Coordinates of C-alpha atoms and ligand atoms in Angstrom, one line a residue:
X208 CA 0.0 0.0 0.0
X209 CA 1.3 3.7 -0.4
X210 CA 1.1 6.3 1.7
X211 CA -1.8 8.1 -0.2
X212 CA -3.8 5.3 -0.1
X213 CA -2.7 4.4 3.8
X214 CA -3.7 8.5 4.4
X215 CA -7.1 7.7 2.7
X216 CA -8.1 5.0 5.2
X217 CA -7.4 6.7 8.0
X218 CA -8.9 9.8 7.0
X219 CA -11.7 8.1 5.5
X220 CA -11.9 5.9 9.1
X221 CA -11.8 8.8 11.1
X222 CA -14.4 10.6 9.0
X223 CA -16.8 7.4 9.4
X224 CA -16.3 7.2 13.4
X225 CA -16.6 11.5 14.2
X226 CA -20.2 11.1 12.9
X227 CA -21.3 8.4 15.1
X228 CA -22.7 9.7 17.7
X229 CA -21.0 10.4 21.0
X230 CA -21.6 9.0 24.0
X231 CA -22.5 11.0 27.2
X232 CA -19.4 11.3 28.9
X233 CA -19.8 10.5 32.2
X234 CA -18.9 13.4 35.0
X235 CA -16.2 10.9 36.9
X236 CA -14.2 10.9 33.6
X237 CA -13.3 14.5 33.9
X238 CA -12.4 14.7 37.0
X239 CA -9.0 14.8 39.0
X240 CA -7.7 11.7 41.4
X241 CA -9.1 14.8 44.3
X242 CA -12.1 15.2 42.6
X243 CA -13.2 11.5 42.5
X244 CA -12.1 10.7 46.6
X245 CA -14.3 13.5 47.3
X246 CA -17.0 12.2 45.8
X247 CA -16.6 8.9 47.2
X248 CA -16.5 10.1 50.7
X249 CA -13.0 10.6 51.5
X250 CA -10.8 14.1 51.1
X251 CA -7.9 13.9 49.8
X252 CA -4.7 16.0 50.2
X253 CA -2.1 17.0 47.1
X254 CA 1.7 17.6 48.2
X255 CA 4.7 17.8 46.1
X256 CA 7.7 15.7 46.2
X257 CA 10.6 17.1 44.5
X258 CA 12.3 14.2 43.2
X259 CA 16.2 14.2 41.9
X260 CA 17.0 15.9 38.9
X261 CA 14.3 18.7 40.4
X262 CA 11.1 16.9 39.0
X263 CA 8.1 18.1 41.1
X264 CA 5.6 15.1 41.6
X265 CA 2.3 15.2 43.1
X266 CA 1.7 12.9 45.8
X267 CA -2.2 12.5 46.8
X268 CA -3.0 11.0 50.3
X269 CA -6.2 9.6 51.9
X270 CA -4.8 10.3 55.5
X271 CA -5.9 7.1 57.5
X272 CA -4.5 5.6 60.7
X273 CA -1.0 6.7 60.2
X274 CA 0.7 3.5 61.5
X275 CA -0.1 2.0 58.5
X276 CA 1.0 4.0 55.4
X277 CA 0.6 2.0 51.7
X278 CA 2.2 3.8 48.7
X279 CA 0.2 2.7 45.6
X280 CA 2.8 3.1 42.4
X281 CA 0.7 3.2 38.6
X282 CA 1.7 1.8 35.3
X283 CA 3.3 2.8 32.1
X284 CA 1.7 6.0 30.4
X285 CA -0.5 6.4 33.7
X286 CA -1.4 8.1 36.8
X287 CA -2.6 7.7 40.2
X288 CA -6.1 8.2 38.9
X289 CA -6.1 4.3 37.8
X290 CA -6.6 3.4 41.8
X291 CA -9.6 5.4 41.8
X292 CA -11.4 5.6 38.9
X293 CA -13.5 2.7 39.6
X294 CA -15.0 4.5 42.6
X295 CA -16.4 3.2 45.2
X296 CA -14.7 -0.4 43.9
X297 CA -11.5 0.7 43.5
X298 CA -8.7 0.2 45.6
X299 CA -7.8 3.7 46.9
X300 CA -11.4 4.0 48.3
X301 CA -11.1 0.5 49.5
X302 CA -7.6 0.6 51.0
X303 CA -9.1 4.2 53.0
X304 CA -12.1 2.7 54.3
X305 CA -10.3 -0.2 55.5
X306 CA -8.3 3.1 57.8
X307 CA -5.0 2.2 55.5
X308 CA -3.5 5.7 55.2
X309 CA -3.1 6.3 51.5
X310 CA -0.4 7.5 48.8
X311 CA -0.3 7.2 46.0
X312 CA 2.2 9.1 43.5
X313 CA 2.8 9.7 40.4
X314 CA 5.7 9.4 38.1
X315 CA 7.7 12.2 36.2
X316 CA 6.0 13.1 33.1
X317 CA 2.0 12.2 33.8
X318 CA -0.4 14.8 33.9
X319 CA 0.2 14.8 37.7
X320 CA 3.7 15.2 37.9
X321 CA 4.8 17.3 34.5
X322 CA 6.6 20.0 36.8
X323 CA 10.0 21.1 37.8
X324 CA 11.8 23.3 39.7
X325 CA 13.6 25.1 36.7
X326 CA 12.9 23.2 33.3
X327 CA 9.7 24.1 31.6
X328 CA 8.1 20.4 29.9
X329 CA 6.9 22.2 27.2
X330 CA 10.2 24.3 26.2
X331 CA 12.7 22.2 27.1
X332 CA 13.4 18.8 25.5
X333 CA 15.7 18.1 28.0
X334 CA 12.7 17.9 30.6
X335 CA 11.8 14.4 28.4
X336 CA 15.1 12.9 28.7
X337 CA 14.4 9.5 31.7
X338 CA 13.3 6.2 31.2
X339 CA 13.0 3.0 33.8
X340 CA 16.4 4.2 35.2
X341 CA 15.4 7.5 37.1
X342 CA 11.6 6.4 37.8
X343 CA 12.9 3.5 40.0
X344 CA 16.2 5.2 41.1
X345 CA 15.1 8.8 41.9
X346 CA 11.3 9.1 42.0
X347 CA 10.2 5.9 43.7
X348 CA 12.4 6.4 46.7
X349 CA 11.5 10.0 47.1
X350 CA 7.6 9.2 47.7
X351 CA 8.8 6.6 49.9
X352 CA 10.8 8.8 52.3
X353 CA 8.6 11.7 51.8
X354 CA 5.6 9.3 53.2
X355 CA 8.2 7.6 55.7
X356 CA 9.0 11.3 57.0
X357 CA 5.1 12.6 57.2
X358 CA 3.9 9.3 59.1
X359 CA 7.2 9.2 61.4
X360 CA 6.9 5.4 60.3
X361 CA 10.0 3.9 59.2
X362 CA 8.3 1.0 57.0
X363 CA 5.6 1.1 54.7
X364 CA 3.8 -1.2 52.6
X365 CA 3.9 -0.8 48.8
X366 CA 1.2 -1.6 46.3
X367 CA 3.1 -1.5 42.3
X368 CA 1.3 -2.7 39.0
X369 CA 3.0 -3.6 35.7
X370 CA 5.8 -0.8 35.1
X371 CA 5.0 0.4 38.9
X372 CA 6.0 -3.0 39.8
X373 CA 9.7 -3.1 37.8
X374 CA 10.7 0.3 39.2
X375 CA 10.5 -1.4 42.7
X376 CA 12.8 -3.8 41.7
X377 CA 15.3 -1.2 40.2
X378 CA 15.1 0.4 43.1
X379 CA 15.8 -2.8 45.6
X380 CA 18.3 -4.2 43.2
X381 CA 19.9 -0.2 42.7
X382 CA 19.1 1.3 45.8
X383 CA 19.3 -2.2 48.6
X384 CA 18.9 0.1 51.7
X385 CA 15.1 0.7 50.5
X386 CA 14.5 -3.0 51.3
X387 CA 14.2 -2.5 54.7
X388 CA 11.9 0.2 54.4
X389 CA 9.7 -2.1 52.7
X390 CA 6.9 -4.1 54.9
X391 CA 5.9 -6.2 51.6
X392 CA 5.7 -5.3 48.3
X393 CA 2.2 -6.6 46.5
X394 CA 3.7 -6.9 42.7
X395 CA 0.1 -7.0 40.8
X396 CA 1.1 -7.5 36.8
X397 CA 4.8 -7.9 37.4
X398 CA 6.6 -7.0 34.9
X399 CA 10.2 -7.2 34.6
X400 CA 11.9 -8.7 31.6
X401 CA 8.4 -9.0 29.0
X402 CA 10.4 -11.6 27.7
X403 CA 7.3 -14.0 26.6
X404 CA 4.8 -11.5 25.6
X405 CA 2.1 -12.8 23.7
X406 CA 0.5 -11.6 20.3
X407 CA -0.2 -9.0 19.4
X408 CA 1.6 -7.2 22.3
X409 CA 4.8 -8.9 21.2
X410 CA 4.5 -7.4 17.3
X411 CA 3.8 -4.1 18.2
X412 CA 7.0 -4.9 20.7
X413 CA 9.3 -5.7 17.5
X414 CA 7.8 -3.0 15.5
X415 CA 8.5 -0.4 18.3
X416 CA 12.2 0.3 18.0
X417 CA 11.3 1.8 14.3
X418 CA 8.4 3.7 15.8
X419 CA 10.8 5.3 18.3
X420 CA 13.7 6.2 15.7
X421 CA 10.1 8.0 13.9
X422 CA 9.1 9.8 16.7
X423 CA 12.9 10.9 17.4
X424 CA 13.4 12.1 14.4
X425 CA 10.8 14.3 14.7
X426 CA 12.1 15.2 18.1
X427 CA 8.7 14.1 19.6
X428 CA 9.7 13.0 23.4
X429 CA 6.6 13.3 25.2
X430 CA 4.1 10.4 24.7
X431 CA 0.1 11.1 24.9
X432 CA 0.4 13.9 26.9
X433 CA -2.6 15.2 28.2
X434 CA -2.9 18.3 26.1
X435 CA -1.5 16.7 23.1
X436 CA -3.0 16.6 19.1
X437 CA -2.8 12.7 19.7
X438 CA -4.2 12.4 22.7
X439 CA -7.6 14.7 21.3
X440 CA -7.6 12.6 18.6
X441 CA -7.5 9.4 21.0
X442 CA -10.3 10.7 22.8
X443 CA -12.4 11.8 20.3
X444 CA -12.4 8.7 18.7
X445 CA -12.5 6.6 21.9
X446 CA -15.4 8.5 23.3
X447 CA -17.5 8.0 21.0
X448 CA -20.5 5.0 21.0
X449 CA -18.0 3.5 18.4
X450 CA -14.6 3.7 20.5
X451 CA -15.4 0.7 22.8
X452 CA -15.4 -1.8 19.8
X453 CA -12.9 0.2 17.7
X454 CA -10.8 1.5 21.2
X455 CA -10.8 -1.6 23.4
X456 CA -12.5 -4.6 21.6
X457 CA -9.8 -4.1 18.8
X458 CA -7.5 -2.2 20.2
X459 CA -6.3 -2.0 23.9
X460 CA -7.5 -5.9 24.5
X461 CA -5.0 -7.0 21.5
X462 CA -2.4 -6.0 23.7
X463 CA -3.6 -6.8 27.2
X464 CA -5.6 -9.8 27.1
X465 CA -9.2 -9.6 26.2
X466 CA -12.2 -9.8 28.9
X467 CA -15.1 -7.8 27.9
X468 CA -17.4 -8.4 30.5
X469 CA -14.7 -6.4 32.7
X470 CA -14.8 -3.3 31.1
X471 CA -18.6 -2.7 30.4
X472 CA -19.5 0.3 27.8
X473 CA -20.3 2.6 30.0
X474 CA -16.9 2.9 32.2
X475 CA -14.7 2.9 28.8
X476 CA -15.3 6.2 28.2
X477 CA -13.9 6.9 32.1
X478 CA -11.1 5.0 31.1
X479 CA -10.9 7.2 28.2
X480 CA -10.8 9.7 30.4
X481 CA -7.9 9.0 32.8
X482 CA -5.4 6.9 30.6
X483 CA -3.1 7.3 29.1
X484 CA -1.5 10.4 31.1
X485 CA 1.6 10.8 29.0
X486 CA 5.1 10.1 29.7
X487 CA 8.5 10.4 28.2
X488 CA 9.0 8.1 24.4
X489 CA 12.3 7.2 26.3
X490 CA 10.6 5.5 28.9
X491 CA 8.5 3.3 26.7
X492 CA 11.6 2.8 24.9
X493 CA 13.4 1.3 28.1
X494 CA 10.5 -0.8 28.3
X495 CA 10.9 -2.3 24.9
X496 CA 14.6 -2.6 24.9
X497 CA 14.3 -4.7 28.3
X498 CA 11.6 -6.9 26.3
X499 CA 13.5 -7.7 22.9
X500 CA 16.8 -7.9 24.8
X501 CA 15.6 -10.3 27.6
X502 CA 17.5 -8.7 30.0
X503 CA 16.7 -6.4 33.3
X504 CA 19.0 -3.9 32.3
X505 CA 19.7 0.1 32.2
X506 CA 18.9 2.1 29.2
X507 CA 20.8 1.3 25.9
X508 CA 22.1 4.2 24.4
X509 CA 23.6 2.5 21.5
X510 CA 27.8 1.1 21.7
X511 CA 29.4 3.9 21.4
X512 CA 27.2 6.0 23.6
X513 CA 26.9 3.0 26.4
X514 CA 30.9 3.2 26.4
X515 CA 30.9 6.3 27.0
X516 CA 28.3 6.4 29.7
X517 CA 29.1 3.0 31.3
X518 CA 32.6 1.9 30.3
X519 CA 30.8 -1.3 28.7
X520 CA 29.4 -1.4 25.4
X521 CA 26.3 -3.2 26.3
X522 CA 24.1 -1.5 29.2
X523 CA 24.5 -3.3 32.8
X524 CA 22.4 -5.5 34.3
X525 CA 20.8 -5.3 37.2
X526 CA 21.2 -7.8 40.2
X527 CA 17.6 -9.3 41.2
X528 CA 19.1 -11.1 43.8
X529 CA 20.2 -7.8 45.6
X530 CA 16.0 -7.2 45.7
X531 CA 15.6 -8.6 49.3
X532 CA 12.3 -7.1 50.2
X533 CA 9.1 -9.2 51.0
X534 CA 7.4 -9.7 47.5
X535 CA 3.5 -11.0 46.7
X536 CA 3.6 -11.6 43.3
X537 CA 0.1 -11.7 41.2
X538 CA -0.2 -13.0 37.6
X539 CA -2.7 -13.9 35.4
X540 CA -3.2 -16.3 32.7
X541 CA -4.6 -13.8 29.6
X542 CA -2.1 -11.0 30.4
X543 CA -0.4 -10.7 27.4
X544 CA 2.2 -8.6 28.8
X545 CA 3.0 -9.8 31.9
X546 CA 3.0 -13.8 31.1
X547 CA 2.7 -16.6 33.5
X548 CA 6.6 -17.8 32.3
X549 CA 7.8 -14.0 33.0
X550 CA 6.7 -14.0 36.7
X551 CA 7.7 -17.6 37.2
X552 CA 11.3 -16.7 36.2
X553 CA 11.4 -13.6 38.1
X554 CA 10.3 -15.9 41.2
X555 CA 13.4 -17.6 40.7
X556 CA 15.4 -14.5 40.7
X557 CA 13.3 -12.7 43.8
X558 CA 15.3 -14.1 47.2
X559 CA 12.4 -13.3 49.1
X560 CA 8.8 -14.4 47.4
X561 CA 6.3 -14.8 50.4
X562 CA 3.7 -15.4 48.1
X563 CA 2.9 -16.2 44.7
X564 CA -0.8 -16.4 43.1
X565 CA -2.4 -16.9 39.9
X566 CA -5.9 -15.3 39.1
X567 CA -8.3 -18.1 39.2
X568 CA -10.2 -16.3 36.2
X569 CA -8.6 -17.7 32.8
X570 CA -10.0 -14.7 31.4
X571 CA -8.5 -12.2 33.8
X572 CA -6.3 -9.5 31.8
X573 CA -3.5 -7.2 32.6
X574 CA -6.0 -4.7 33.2
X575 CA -8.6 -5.8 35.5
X576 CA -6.1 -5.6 38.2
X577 CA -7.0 -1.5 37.8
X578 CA -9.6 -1.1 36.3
X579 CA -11.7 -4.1 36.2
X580 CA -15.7 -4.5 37.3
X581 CA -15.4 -7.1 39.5
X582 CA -11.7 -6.7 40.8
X583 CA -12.9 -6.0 44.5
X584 CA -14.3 -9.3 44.8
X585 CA -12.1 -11.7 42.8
X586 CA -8.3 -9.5 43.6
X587 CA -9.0 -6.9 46.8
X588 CA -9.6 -9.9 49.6
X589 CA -6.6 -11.5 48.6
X590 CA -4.5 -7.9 49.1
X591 CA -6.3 -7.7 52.2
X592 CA -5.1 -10.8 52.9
X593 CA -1.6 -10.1 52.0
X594 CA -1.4 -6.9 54.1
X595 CA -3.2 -8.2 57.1
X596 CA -0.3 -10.9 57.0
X597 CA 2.7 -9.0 55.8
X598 CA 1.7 -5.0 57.3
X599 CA 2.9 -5.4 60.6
Ligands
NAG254 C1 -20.2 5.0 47.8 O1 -20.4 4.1 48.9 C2 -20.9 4.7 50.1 C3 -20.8 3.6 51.2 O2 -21.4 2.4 50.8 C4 -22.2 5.3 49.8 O3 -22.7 5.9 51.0 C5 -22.1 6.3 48.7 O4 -23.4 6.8 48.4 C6 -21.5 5.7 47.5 N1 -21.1 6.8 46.6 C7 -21.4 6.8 45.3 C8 -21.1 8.1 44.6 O5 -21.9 5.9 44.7
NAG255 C1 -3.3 21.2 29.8 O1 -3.8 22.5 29.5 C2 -4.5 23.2 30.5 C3 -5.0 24.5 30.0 O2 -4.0 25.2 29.4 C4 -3.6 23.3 31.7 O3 -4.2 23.9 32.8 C5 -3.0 22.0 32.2 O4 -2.1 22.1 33.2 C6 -2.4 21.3 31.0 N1 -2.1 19.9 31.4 C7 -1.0 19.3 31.1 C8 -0.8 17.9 31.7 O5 -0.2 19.8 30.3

């Protein structure tokens, strides 16, 4: 096909879906992670973090008995809004009425946390230039001692899911003093190597590296930003009574696993709504490098540029073993992303697994840890569990 004719379709496809009708967007799918708590009963407070390299991040907190702080870390392309969008069945809400004091924090470059002390994200490139490497080493560890510092605490309990969970293990394999400061660590999606991700996830995985040398070239670092052309376009289409079949059914489940009954029509467009939050191209392309190269390992800059940056011409790895903190590890069998022979091998790696568990569901995706329907009942009890055990 050439290009005309591959500008034709998608023009012609986007002409086709803007005059289906749209769907009423739902209020909760315009508001803010503040917004939402209020409305489900509990206030929540914003403070900033300032994490190295001057990034400001916003931390949001469901106070709670203080004795028992949880920091809740998102996934790729997210924010902390995932933890709450389901309302009243989501896990921030549930986590707060079960008196857990709440965090949960965003990383550098989501619509939460696109703020620093002297770089401006729009202006300077620079601003876009972190991956993996300074999510787990700088900002992870800053919410945890900002959290540690506010409660008086010197342990917490960590909640991470899919990219949430690898920066925990950066940090406990970079960073080993955070172990002890770590009660247990609930992994839900772990992710760490993607080394047997599953069509079509897997594809787009080996079709990624020419997509990033596109978007370079164009000096295009930010990812779906919230005030982006490609994020309006995303939603427009997505939003619409069309988007769920054309958005999710054919879209976002090719990639995670599909299970419709999860993600009814009417909270797509919330999803919509909240996800994605943006983040830095360089950070999805840490991601993809770890996956096609097998290996837990810092960014790859390319031989020349890795000797000059680490003395080595291929990136280091880094040591699992050193990742001594309690770890609950959660996996399902129709995540595409984070496969059943991924986690098992990281088990291997982890010294200290107190728990491993497989969804029961063999429908359960690598999104209805988030954002699924019925996740309070088939996941929350068994987090519960977990922290009841392990939160001491
Ligand atoms: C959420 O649940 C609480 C407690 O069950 C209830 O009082 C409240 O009305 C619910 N809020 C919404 C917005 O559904
Ligand atoms: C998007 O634009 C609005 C209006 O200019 C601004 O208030 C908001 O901070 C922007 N958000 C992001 C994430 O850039």
């Amino acid at each position: 096909m050439n290009k005309i004719l591959i500008r034709l379709v998608i023009v012609s496809a986007i002409g086709v879906l803007s005059q289906t009708s749209r769907n009423d967007i739902p209020e909760d799918a315009t508001m803010t992670f503040s917004e939402l708590a209020d409305k489900y009963g509990h206030k929540a407070e914003e403070h900033d973090v300032i994490s190295g390299g001057g990034y400001i991040l916003t931390l949001f907190h469901i106070p709670g008995d203080k004795h028992r702080p949880i920091l809740l870390i998102h996934g790729a392309i997210d924010s902390a809004d995932s933890y709450i969008m389901r309302g009243n069945t989501s896990l921030a809400i549930a986590l707060a009425r079960d008196k857990y004091d709440v965090w949960v924090m965003n990383y550098r470059g989501n619509r939460y946390a696109r703020r620093h002390t002297s770089m401006d994200a729009d202006s300077n490139q620079e601003y876009w230039d972190f991956s993996l490497t300074e999510i787990g080493y700088y900002d992870v560890p800053a919410n945890i001692d900002y959290v540690l510092k506010k409660t008086g605490e010197d342990k917490l309990s960590v909640i991470g899911y899919s990219e949430g969970t690898t920066s925990m293990y950066l940090l406990g394999a970079t960073r080993p003093e955070y172990n002890d400061k770590v009660k247990i660590f609930i992994s839900l999606a772990p992710v760490c190597t993607l080394k047997n991700t599953k069509p079509l996830a897997s594809i787009v995985i080996q079709l990624a590296p020419l997509l990033n040398v596109a978007l370079e070239m164009i000096n295009s670092n930010e990812l779906m930003g919230q005030n982006s052309t490609l994020r309006a376009l995303f939603t427009d289409v997505c939003s619409r009574k069309a988007g769920y079949e054309v958005c999710l059914i054919n879209g976002l489940f090719l990639l995670t696993g599909a299970d419709a009954k999860e993600i009814e029509p009417e909270f797509f467009p919330v999803v919509v709504g909240h996800f994605p939050a943006g983040t830095s191209r360089k950070n999805i392309n840490h991601l993809v490098q770890i996956s096609l190269s097998g290996k837990f390992r810092d960014y790859d800059y390319g031989m020349m540029k890795n000797m000059e940056k680490y003395r080595r011409f291929t990136p280091p790895e880094y040591d699992l073993s050193k990742v001594t903190m309690k770890v609950a590890l959660i996996a399902a069998k129709n995540d595409k992303l984070s496969t059943i022979k991924d986690v098992e091998w990281l088990r291997e790696q982890l010294p200290n697994v107190v728990d491993y568990t497989v969804m029961k569901s063999n429908v359960f995706n690598h999104v209805d840890y988030i954002w699924g329907r019925t996740a309070h009942k088939t996941l929350f009890p068994h987090i519960f569990r977990l922290l009841n055990k392990y939160n001491k």
